[in-house]
Coordinates of C-alpha atoms and ligand atoms in Angstrom, one line a residue:
X1 CA 160.4 69.5 96.7
X2 CA 157.2 67.8 96.2
X3 CA 154.8 69.5 93.8
X4 CA 151.4 70.4 95.2
X5 CA 148.9 67.6 94.4
X6 CA 146.3 68.0 91.7
X7 CA 147.9 70.9 89.7
X8 CA 146.9 70.9 86.0
X9 CA 149.4 69.4 83.5
X10 CA 150.2 71.1 80.3
X11 CA 152.2 69.4 77.5
X12 CA 153.1 66.6 79.9
X13 CA 154.5 69.0 82.4
X14 CA 152.8 69.9 85.7
X15 CA 152.3 73.6 86.0
X16 CA 154.0 75.5 88.7
X17 CA 152.0 77.2 91.4
X18 CA 152.0 80.7 89.9
X19 CA 151.3 79.3 86.4
X20 CA 148.4 77.3 87.9
X21 CA 147.0 80.5 89.5
X22 CA 147.1 82.2 86.1
X23 CA 145.4 79.2 84.5
X24 CA 142.7 79.2 87.2
X25 CA 141.9 82.9 87.0
X26 CA 141.7 82.7 83.1
X27 CA 139.4 79.7 83.4
X28 CA 137.3 81.4 86.1
X29 CA 136.9 84.5 83.9
X30 CA 135.6 82.3 81.1
X31 CA 133.3 80.4 83.4
X32 CA 131.8 83.6 84.9
X33 CA 131.1 84.9 81.3
X34 CA 129.3 81.6 80.4
X35 CA 127.4 81.7 83.7
X36 CA 126.1 85.2 82.9
X37 CA 125.1 84.1 79.4
X38 CA 123.0 81.4 81.0
X39 CA 125.3 78.6 79.7
X40 CA 125.3 77.0 83.2
X41 CA 126.5 73.5 82.3
X42 CA 129.6 74.8 80.5
X43 CA 130.3 77.3 83.3
X44 CA 129.8 74.4 85.8
X45 CA 132.4 72.3 84.0
X46 CA 135.0 75.0 84.3
X47 CA 134.2 75.7 88.0
X48 CA 134.6 72.0 88.6
X49 CA 138.0 71.9 86.8
X50 CA 139.2 74.7 89.1
X51 CA 137.9 73.2 92.3
X52 CA 139.3 69.8 91.3
X53 CA 142.7 70.9 90.1
X54 CA 144.0 73.7 92.4
X55 CA 145.2 72.2 95.6
X56 CA 146.7 75.4 96.7
X57 CA 144.5 78.0 98.3
X58 CA 143.9 80.8 95.8
X59 CA 141.2 83.4 95.2
X60 CA 140.1 81.6 92.0
X61 CA 139.3 78.5 94.1
X62 CA 137.3 80.5 96.7
X63 CA 135.3 82.1 93.9
X64 CA 134.8 78.9 91.9
X65 CA 133.5 77.2 95.0
X66 CA 131.0 80.0 95.7
X67 CA 129.8 80.3 92.2
X68 CA 129.4 76.5 91.9
X69 CA 127.5 76.6 95.2
X70 CA 125.1 79.1 93.7
X71 CA 124.5 76.9 90.7
X72 CA 123.7 74.0 93.0
X73 CA 121.4 76.3 94.9
X74 CA 119.5 77.2 91.8
X75 CA 119.2 73.4 91.0
X76 CA 117.5 73.0 94.4
X77 CA 120.4 71.1 95.9
X78 CA 120.7 73.0 99.2
X79 CA 123.1 70.7 101.0
X80 CA 125.8 70.8 98.3
X81 CA 125.2 74.5 97.8
X82 CA 125.8 75.2 101.4
X83 CA 128.9 72.9 101.6
X84 CA 130.6 74.6 98.6
X85 CA 130.0 78.1 99.9
X86 CA 131.2 77.1 103.4
X87 CA 134.4 75.8 101.8
X88 CA 134.7 79.0 99.8
X89 CA 134.5 81.0 103.1
X90 CA 137.2 78.8 104.6
X91 CA 139.5 79.2 101.6
X92 CA 139.0 82.9 101.5
X93 CA 139.6 83.3 105.3
X94 CA 142.8 81.3 105.1
X95 CA 144.2 83.5 102.3
X96 CA 143.1 85.9 103.9
X97 CA 140.8 87.6 101.4
X98 CA 138.1 89.6 103.3
X99 CA 136.2 90.5 100.1
X100 CA 135.8 86.9 99.0
X101 CA 135.0 85.8 102.5
X102 CA 132.3 88.4 102.6
X103 CA 130.9 87.2 99.3
X104 CA 130.8 83.6 100.5
X105 CA 128.9 84.7 103.6
X106 CA 126.5 86.8 101.5
X107 CA 125.6 83.7 99.5
X108 CA 125.2 81.6 102.7
X109 CA 123.0 84.2 104.2
X110 CA 120.9 84.2 101.1
X111 CA 120.3 80.5 101.4
X112 CA 119.2 80.9 105.0
X113 CA 116.8 83.7 104.0
X114 CA 115.1 81.6 101.4
X115 CA 114.4 78.8 103.9
X116 CA 112.9 81.4 106.2
X117 CA 115.7 81.3 108.8
X118 CA 115.6 85.1 108.9
X119 CA 117.4 85.7 112.2
X120 CA 120.3 83.6 111.2
X121 CA 120.4 85.2 107.7
X122 CA 120.6 88.6 109.4
X123 CA 123.5 87.5 111.6
X124 CA 125.5 86.2 108.6
X125 CA 124.7 89.2 106.4
X126 CA 126.0 91.5 109.2
X127 CA 129.2 89.5 109.5
X128 CA 129.6 89.7 105.7
X129 CA 129.1 93.4 105.8
X130 CA 131.9 93.9 108.3
X131 CA 134.3 91.8 106.3
X132 CA 133.3 93.4 102.9
X133 CA 133.2 97.0 104.1
X134 CA 136.2 98.0 102.0
X135 CA 134.7 96.9 98.7
X136 CA 131.9 99.2 97.6
X137 CA 130.6 96.7 95.2
X138 CA 130.3 93.9 97.8
X139 CA 128.8 96.3 100.3
X140 CA 126.2 97.4 97.8
X141 CA 125.1 93.8 97.3
X142 CA 125.0 93.0 101.0
X143 CA 123.1 96.2 101.9
X144 CA 120.6 95.3 99.1
X145 CA 120.0 91.9 100.6
X146 CA 119.7 93.3 104.1
X147 CA 117.0 95.6 102.7
X148 CA 115.1 92.6 101.3
X149 CA 115.4 90.8 104.6
X150 CA 114.2 93.8 106.6
X151 CA 111.3 94.1 104.2
X152 CA 110.3 90.5 104.7
X153 CA 110.4 91.1 108.4
X154 CA 108.1 94.1 108.0
X155 CA 110.7 96.7 109.0
X156 CA 110.1 99.1 106.3
X157 CA 112.2 101.9 107.9
X158 CA 115.2 99.6 108.1
X159 CA 114.7 98.4 104.6
X160 CA 114.7 101.9 103.3
X161 CA 118.0 102.7 105.1
X162 CA 119.6 99.6 103.6
X163 CA 118.5 100.3 100.1
X164 CA 119.7 103.9 100.4
X165 CA 123.1 102.6 101.5
X166 CA 123.1 100.0 98.7
X167 CA 122.5 102.8 96.2
X168 CA 125.3 104.9 97.6
X169 CA 127.7 101.9 97.5
X170 CA 126.7 100.9 94.0
X171 CA 127.2 104.4 92.7
X172 CA 130.6 104.5 94.3
X173 CA 131.5 101.2 92.7
X174 CA 130.2 102.4 89.3
X175 CA 127.8 99.4 89.5
X176 CA 124.9 100.5 87.3
X177 CA 123.1 97.3 87.5
X178 CA 123.3 97.5 91.3
X179 CA 122.0 101.0 91.1
X180 CA 119.1 100.0 88.9
X181 CA 118.0 97.3 91.4
X182 CA 118.5 99.6 94.3
X183 CA 116.2 102.2 92.7
X184 CA 113.7 99.5 92.0
X185 CA 113.7 98.3 95.6
X186 CA 113.5 101.9 96.9
X187 CA 110.4 102.3 94.6
X188 CA 108.8 99.2 96.1
X189 CA 109.4 100.2 99.7
X190 CA 108.1 103.8 98.9
X191 CA 105.0 102.2 97.4
X192 CA 104.6 100.1 100.5
X193 CA 104.8 103.2 102.6
X194 CA 102.3 104.9 100.3
X195 CA 104.8 107.6 99.3
X196 CA 103.6 107.5 95.7
X197 CA 105.6 110.5 94.3
X198 CA 108.9 109.1 95.6
X199 CA 108.0 105.6 94.4
X200 CA 107.2 107.0 90.9
X201 CA 110.6 108.8 90.8
X202 CA 112.6 105.7 91.9
X203 CA 110.8 103.5 89.3
X204 CA 111.5 106.1 86.6
X205 CA 115.2 106.1 87.5
X206 CA 115.3 102.3 87.6
X207 CA 113.5 102.1 84.3
X208 CA 116.0 104.4 82.7
X209 CA 118.9 102.3 83.8
X210 CA 117.2 99.0 82.9
X211 CA 116.7 100.4 79.3
X212 CA 120.4 101.4 79.1
X213 CA 121.6 98.0 80.4
X214 CA 119.1 96.1 78.2
X215 CA 117.8 94.4 81.3
X216 CA 114.4 93.5 79.9
X217 CA 113.1 91.8 83.0
X218 CA 113.8 94.7 85.2
X219 CA 112.3 97.0 82.7
X220 CA 109.1 94.9 82.9
X221 CA 109.1 94.8 86.7
X222 CA 109.5 98.6 86.8
X223 CA 106.5 99.1 84.4
X224 CA 104.4 96.8 86.4
X225 CA 105.2 98.4 89.8
X226 CA 104.7 101.8 88.3
X227 CA 101.2 100.7 87.2
X228 CA 100.5 100.1 90.9
X229 CA 101.6 103.6 91.7
X230 CA 99.4 105.0 88.9
X231 CA 96.5 103.0 90.2
X232 CA 96.9 104.3 93.7
X233 CA 97.0 107.9 92.3
X234 CA 93.9 107.0 90.2
X235 CA 95.8 107.7 87.0
X236 CA 94.0 104.8 85.4
X237 CA 95.0 105.3 81.8
X238 CA 98.7 105.5 82.7
X239 CA 98.3 102.4 84.9
X240 CA 96.6 100.4 82.1
X241 CA 99.3 101.4 79.6
X242 CA 102.1 100.5 82.0
X243 CA 100.6 97.2 83.0
X244 CA 99.9 96.2 79.3
X245 CA 103.5 97.1 78.3
X246 CA 104.8 95.0 81.2
X247 CA 102.6 92.1 80.2
X248 CA 103.9 92.2 76.6
X249 CA 107.5 92.1 78.0
X250 CA 106.8 89.1 80.3
X251 CA 105.0 87.4 77.5
X252 CA 108.1 87.8 75.3
X253 CA 110.3 86.4 78.2
X254 CA 107.8 83.6 78.8
X255 CA 107.9 84.7 82.5
X256 CA 104.7 83.0 83.7
X257 CA 104.7 84.2 87.2
X258 CA 105.4 87.8 86.3
X259 CA 102.6 87.5 83.7
X260 CA 100.2 86.4 86.5
X261 CA 101.1 89.6 88.4
X262 CA 100.6 91.7 85.3
X263 CA 97.1 90.1 84.7
X264 CA 96.3 90.8 88.4
X265 CA 97.2 94.4 88.0
X266 CA 95.1 94.7 84.8
X267 CA 92.2 93.1 86.7
X268 CA 92.5 95.6 89.5
X269 CA 92.6 98.5 87.1
X270 CA 89.5 97.3 85.2
X271 CA 87.7 96.8 88.6
X272 CA 88.5 100.3 89.7
X273 CA 87.4 101.8 86.3
X274 CA 84.0 100.0 86.4
X275 CA 84.6 97.3 83.9
X276 CA 83.8 94.2 86.0
X277 CA 83.5 91.7 83.2
X278 CA 87.0 92.5 81.9
X279 CA 88.3 92.7 85.5
X280 CA 87.0 89.2 86.3
X281 CA 88.4 87.7 83.2
X282 CA 91.9 89.2 83.8
X283 CA 91.9 88.2 87.5
X284 CA 90.8 84.6 86.6
X285 CA 93.7 84.4 84.2
X286 CA 96.1 85.7 86.9
X287 CA 94.8 82.9 89.2
X288 CA 95.3 80.2 86.6
X289 CA 98.8 81.3 85.8
X290 CA 99.7 81.5 89.4
X291 CA 98.4 78.0 90.0
X292 CA 100.3 76.7 87.0
X293 CA 103.6 78.1 88.4
X294 CA 102.8 77.0 91.9
X295 CA 103.1 80.6 93.2
X296 CA 101.0 80.6 96.3
X297 CA 101.5 84.3 97.1
X298 CA 100.4 85.4 93.6
X299 CA 97.4 83.0 93.7
X300 CA 96.4 84.3 97.2
X301 CA 96.6 87.9 96.1
X302 CA 94.8 87.5 92.8
X303 CA 92.0 85.5 94.6
X304 CA 91.7 88.3 97.2
X305 CA 91.4 90.9 94.4
X306 CA 88.7 88.8 92.7
X307 CA 86.8 88.6 96.0
X308 CA 86.9 92.3 96.3
X309 CA 85.5 92.6 92.8
X310 CA 82.6 90.2 93.7
X311 CA 82.0 92.2 96.8
X312 CA 81.7 95.4 94.8
X313 CA 79.2 93.8 92.6
X314 CA 77.1 92.6 95.6
X315 CA 78.1 88.9 94.9
X316 CA 78.6 88.2 98.6
X317 CA 78.5 84.5 98.3
X318 CA 81.2 84.4 95.6
X319 CA 83.2 87.0 97.6
X320 CA 83.1 84.9 100.7
X321 CA 84.1 81.7 98.9
X322 CA 87.0 83.5 97.2
X323 CA 88.1 85.1 100.5
X324 CA 88.0 81.8 102.2
X325 CA 90.3 80.3 99.5
X326 CA 92.7 83.3 99.7
X327 CA 92.7 83.1 103.5
X328 CA 93.7 79.4 103.3
X329 CA 96.4 80.1 100.7
X330 CA 97.9 82.9 102.9
X331 CA 97.8 80.4 105.8
X332 CA 99.7 77.8 103.8
X333 CA 102.3 80.4 102.9
X334 CA 102.7 81.5 106.4
X335 CA 103.2 77.9 107.6
X336 CA 106.0 77.5 104.9
X337 CA 107.8 80.7 105.7
X338 CA 107.2 82.6 108.9
X339 CA 107.3 86.0 107.2
X340 CA 106.0 89.1 109.0
X341 CA 104.7 90.6 105.8
X342 CA 102.6 87.4 105.2
X343 CA 101.3 87.7 108.8
X344 CA 100.3 91.3 108.1
X345 CA 98.6 90.2 104.9
X346 CA 96.6 87.5 106.7
X347 CA 95.6 90.2 109.2
X348 CA 94.5 92.5 106.5
X349 CA 92.5 89.7 104.9
X350 CA 90.7 89.0 108.2
X351 CA 89.6 92.6 108.2
X352 CA 88.4 92.3 104.6
X353 CA 86.7 89.1 105.5
X354 CA 84.8 90.7 108.4
X355 CA 83.8 93.6 106.2
X356 CA 82.3 91.2 103.6
X357 CA 80.5 89.2 106.2
X358 CA 79.2 92.4 107.9
X359 CA 78.0 93.7 104.5
X360 CA 76.2 90.5 103.8
X361 CA 74.7 90.4 107.3
X362 CA 73.5 94.0 106.9
X363 CA 72.0 93.3 103.5
X364 CA 69.8 90.7 105.2
X365 CA 68.6 93.3 107.6
X366 CA 67.3 95.6 104.8
X367 CA 64.8 92.8 104.1
X368 CA 63.5 93.2 107.6
X369 CA 63.6 96.9 108.5
X370 CA 62.7 96.3 112.2
X371 CA 65.9 94.5 112.9
X372 CA 68.2 97.2 111.5
X373 CA 71.6 96.9 113.3
X374 CA 70.7 93.5 114.8
X375 CA 73.8 91.7 113.5
X376 CA 76.2 94.4 114.7
X377 CA 74.6 94.4 118.1
X378 CA 74.5 90.6 118.4
X379 CA 78.2 90.6 117.4
X380 CA 79.1 93.2 120.1
X381 CA 77.2 91.4 122.8
X382 CA 78.4 88.0 121.7
X383 CA 82.1 89.1 121.9
X384 CA 81.5 90.4 125.4
X385 CA 80.1 87.1 126.5
X386 CA 83.0 85.3 124.7
X387 CA 85.4 87.4 126.8
X388 CA 83.6 86.4 130.0
X389 CA 84.0 82.7 128.9
X390 CA 87.8 83.3 128.2
X391 CA 87.4 82.0 124.6
X392 CA 90.5 82.2 122.4
X393 CA 91.1 84.4 119.4
X394 CA 89.9 81.8 116.8
X395 CA 86.6 81.2 118.8
X396 CA 86.1 84.9 119.1
X397 CA 86.5 85.4 115.3
X398 CA 84.2 82.4 114.7
X399 CA 81.6 83.9 117.0
X400 CA 81.9 87.4 115.4
X401 CA 81.4 86.0 111.9
X402 CA 78.6 83.7 113.1
X403 CA 76.9 86.7 114.7
X404 CA 76.9 88.6 111.4
X405 CA 75.6 85.6 109.4
X406 CA 73.4 83.7 111.9
X407 CA 70.2 84.9 110.2
X408 CA 71.4 84.6 106.6
X409 CA 68.6 82.2 105.7
X410 CA 66.0 85.0 106.5
X411 CA 66.5 86.3 102.9
X412 CA 64.4 83.5 101.8
X413 CA 61.6 84.2 104.3
X414 CA 58.7 86.1 102.5
X415 CA 58.6 89.8 103.4
X416 CA 55.1 89.7 104.6
X417 CA 55.9 87.0 107.2
X418 CA 59.1 88.7 108.4
X419 CA 57.3 92.0 108.9
X420 CA 53.9 90.8 110.1
X421 CA 52.5 92.9 112.9
X422 CA 49.9 90.3 114.0
X423 CA 51.1 87.1 115.7
X424 CA 52.3 84.4 113.2
X425 CA 50.1 81.5 112.3
X426 CA 51.6 78.0 113.0
X427 CA 52.2 77.6 109.2
X428 CA 54.0 80.9 109.1
X429 CA 56.1 80.0 112.0
X430 CA 57.0 76.8 110.3
X431 CA 58.4 78.9 107.4
X432 CA 60.5 81.0 109.9
X433 CA 61.9 77.8 111.4
X434 CA 63.5 77.0 108.0
X435 CA 65.9 79.9 108.1
X436 CA 68.8 78.1 109.8
X437 CA 68.7 75.4 107.1
X438 CA 68.4 78.0 104.4
X439 CA 71.4 79.8 105.8
X440 CA 73.4 76.7 105.5
X441 CA 72.2 76.2 101.9
X442 CA 73.6 79.6 101.0
X443 CA 77.0 78.7 102.4
X444 CA 77.1 75.2 100.9
X445 CA 80.2 74.8 98.7
X446 CA 82.1 77.5 100.7
X447 CA 84.9 76.1 102.7
X448 CA 84.9 78.6 105.5
X449 CA 88.1 79.0 107.5
X450 CA 86.0 79.4 110.7
X451 CA 83.5 76.9 111.8
X452 CA 80.4 79.0 111.8
X453 CA 77.9 76.5 110.3
X454 CA 77.0 75.0 113.8
X455 CA 76.1 78.6 114.9
X456 CA 73.8 79.1 111.9
X457 CA 72.2 75.7 112.2
X458 CA 71.7 75.7 116.0
X459 CA 71.2 79.3 117.2
X460 CA 67.5 78.6 117.9
X461 CA 68.1 75.4 119.9
X462 CA 67.3 75.4 123.6
X463 CA 68.8 73.4 126.4
X464 CA 65.3 72.0 127.4
X465 CA 64.9 70.6 123.8
X466 CA 62.1 73.0 122.8
X467 CA 64.1 74.8 120.2
X468 CA 64.5 74.2 116.5
X469 CA 65.4 72.9 113.9
X470 CA 66.7 69.7 115.6
X471 CA 65.3 69.8 119.1
X472 CA 68.8 69.4 120.6
X473 CA 69.2 69.3 124.4
X474 CA 71.9 70.5 126.8
X475 CA 75.4 70.0 125.7
X476 CA 74.3 68.6 122.3
X477 CA 74.1 72.3 121.4
X478 CA 77.4 73.8 120.3
X479 CA 78.7 76.4 122.8
X480 CA 79.0 79.1 120.1
X481 CA 75.4 78.6 119.1
X482 CA 74.2 78.9 122.7
X483 CA 76.1 82.1 123.0
X484 CA 74.5 83.6 119.9
X485 CA 71.1 82.3 121.0
X486 CA 71.2 84.2 124.4
X487 CA 72.3 87.5 122.9
X488 CA 69.9 87.1 120.0
X489 CA 67.0 86.8 122.4
X490 CA 68.2 89.8 124.4
X491 CA 68.5 92.0 121.3
X492 CA 65.1 90.9 120.1
X493 CA 63.6 91.9 123.4
X494 CA 65.3 95.2 123.7
X495 CA 64.4 96.4 120.2
X496 CA 61.1 97.4 118.7
X497 CA 59.6 94.7 116.6
X498 CA 56.7 94.8 114.2
X499 CA 54.5 93.2 116.9
X500 CA 55.6 95.0 120.1
X501 CA 57.7 97.9 121.4
X502 CA 61.2 97.6 122.8
X503 CA 61.7 96.5 126.4
X504 CA 64.1 98.2 128.7
X505 CA 67.3 96.3 129.7
X506 CA 65.8 95.6 133.2
X507 CA 62.5 94.3 131.7
X508 CA 64.4 92.1 129.2
X509 CA 66.5 90.6 132.0
X510 CA 63.4 89.8 134.0
X511 CA 61.8 88.1 131.0
X512 CA 65.0 86.1 130.3
X513 CA 65.3 85.1 133.9
X514 CA 62.0 83.2 133.4
X515 CA 63.4 81.1 130.6
X516 CA 67.0 80.8 131.8
X517 CA 66.6 77.0 131.4
X518 CA 66.9 77.6 127.6
X519 CA 70.6 78.2 128.0
X520 CA 73.6 76.4 129.6
X521 CA 74.1 77.9 133.1
X522 CA 77.7 78.9 132.4
X523 CA 76.6 80.7 129.2
X524 CA 73.7 82.5 130.9
X525 CA 75.9 83.6 133.8
X526 CA 78.6 84.9 131.4
X527 CA 75.8 86.7 129.5
X528 CA 74.6 88.4 132.7
X529 CA 78.1 89.5 133.6
X530 CA 78.8 90.7 130.1
X531 CA 75.7 92.6 129.6
X532 CA 76.6 94.9 132.5
X533 CA 79.8 95.8 130.7
X534 CA 78.5 96.6 127.2
X535 CA 76.9 99.9 126.3
X536 CA 73.4 99.0 125.0
X537 CA 72.8 101.0 121.8
X538 CA 69.2 100.3 121.2
X539 CA 67.8 101.5 118.0
X540 CA 64.1 101.9 118.0
X541 CA 62.1 102.0 114.9
X542 CA 59.7 104.8 115.4
Ligands
FE2_601 FE1 67.7 83.3 113.7
FE2_602 FE1 68.8 86.9 115.0

């Protein structure tokens, strides 16, 4: 009978099939040990020997194929990685060995997840779970991964269930490392759900196991994530100690990205405890480290935290510049991987953005007490007009931000001119006319995600060319600027000014009718329709 091709030879004699199986499983054991010790090249040689030599289908072959696939995946060779794991699945299925088939699918699903193909990853994980249901160890690993997947998709409840089942399976299998990771992930999800006491308990358990297992990296991660819990509970001293301990560990491991996150946490703690200079220094280090490792998410998050620090210090210009950068980074991340949790972070950031912009807008109003609430009202009216014109979400956000900041340049107008009760002299009016350009000066160097500069520059332009600063006519004026212009005039008329009392809505509309040629007909018509739908909260300075 012909011998199976490719069997190893020993002392000039080709090994029989059962001897070959023994040889392969011994070699596999050695390779797995080397792999765990980080001696990847040596492990790879042994996996290769098994893959090349054993022509018969055996469990060692299925396992060597999968493990080699994972090595190629780590080397960023996705096609080879996928091919090897797919072969591993075929070999395991033909044996049949459901546990090994499940492990192969688990690896393949992981590759899909990393490329952002989340639906596909979910399908493969579920198939793997069915095949691997009889092995608690495999089940534990797959449930853990399904939890990570659900978390990425923003399904916190599902993630929690998967992690709980992962923990149960790992306990059953006596897999302490699996339990340590399950506790860690349960801590993370509890923190996301703001269940701080539970989170603290899970991190404590994970930390305990990490110490027993000498898993230094996990130890550091638990400390860092615990610091977040302490911070949320305003236990600042605990938070600081945990974060500093984590930083020391990551430093020892030379784990740059984890260090960036530890620096970010320290920056947040110093910010919350009123030490802004230290906070800024730590957050800037976090940003530098994140940039050096190419970690977009960490960079985006640290930049956002620094923006919040600047906002708390009243440095609105810096806050807005940093928020713009963070917003762009989150956008890039979202384009790379369509993750729901990134989408929700972008949404959160938009809210922060609007808060900063509104703050800044309102700080301008305090320089001109007669216009208190002007920006907020202009924003409300402008959004109503935007709806009448069926503008899309991006335009609506642009208009809202533009409304808050349209008069930014007024901070540079002298107080006595801004609050003058008598009519302005021509010279004084010339000063007022500079506020659009001054507004742009304040935003120069800030790369805003929304195109609000045309609004700031042109919100006093009129269709008949009598406006300022450029005397634009008709459609030369950007639509958004026209829109702000019309609601700006309406709000000016319906509120008390230093030089006259407020008009009623009807009086204001009659006055505006007389100068309707200032605005594009479609904009003015939309304004008339909109103004009937918005409640007019007129604040009168008495
Ligand atoms: Fe203005
Ligand atoms: Fe205004």
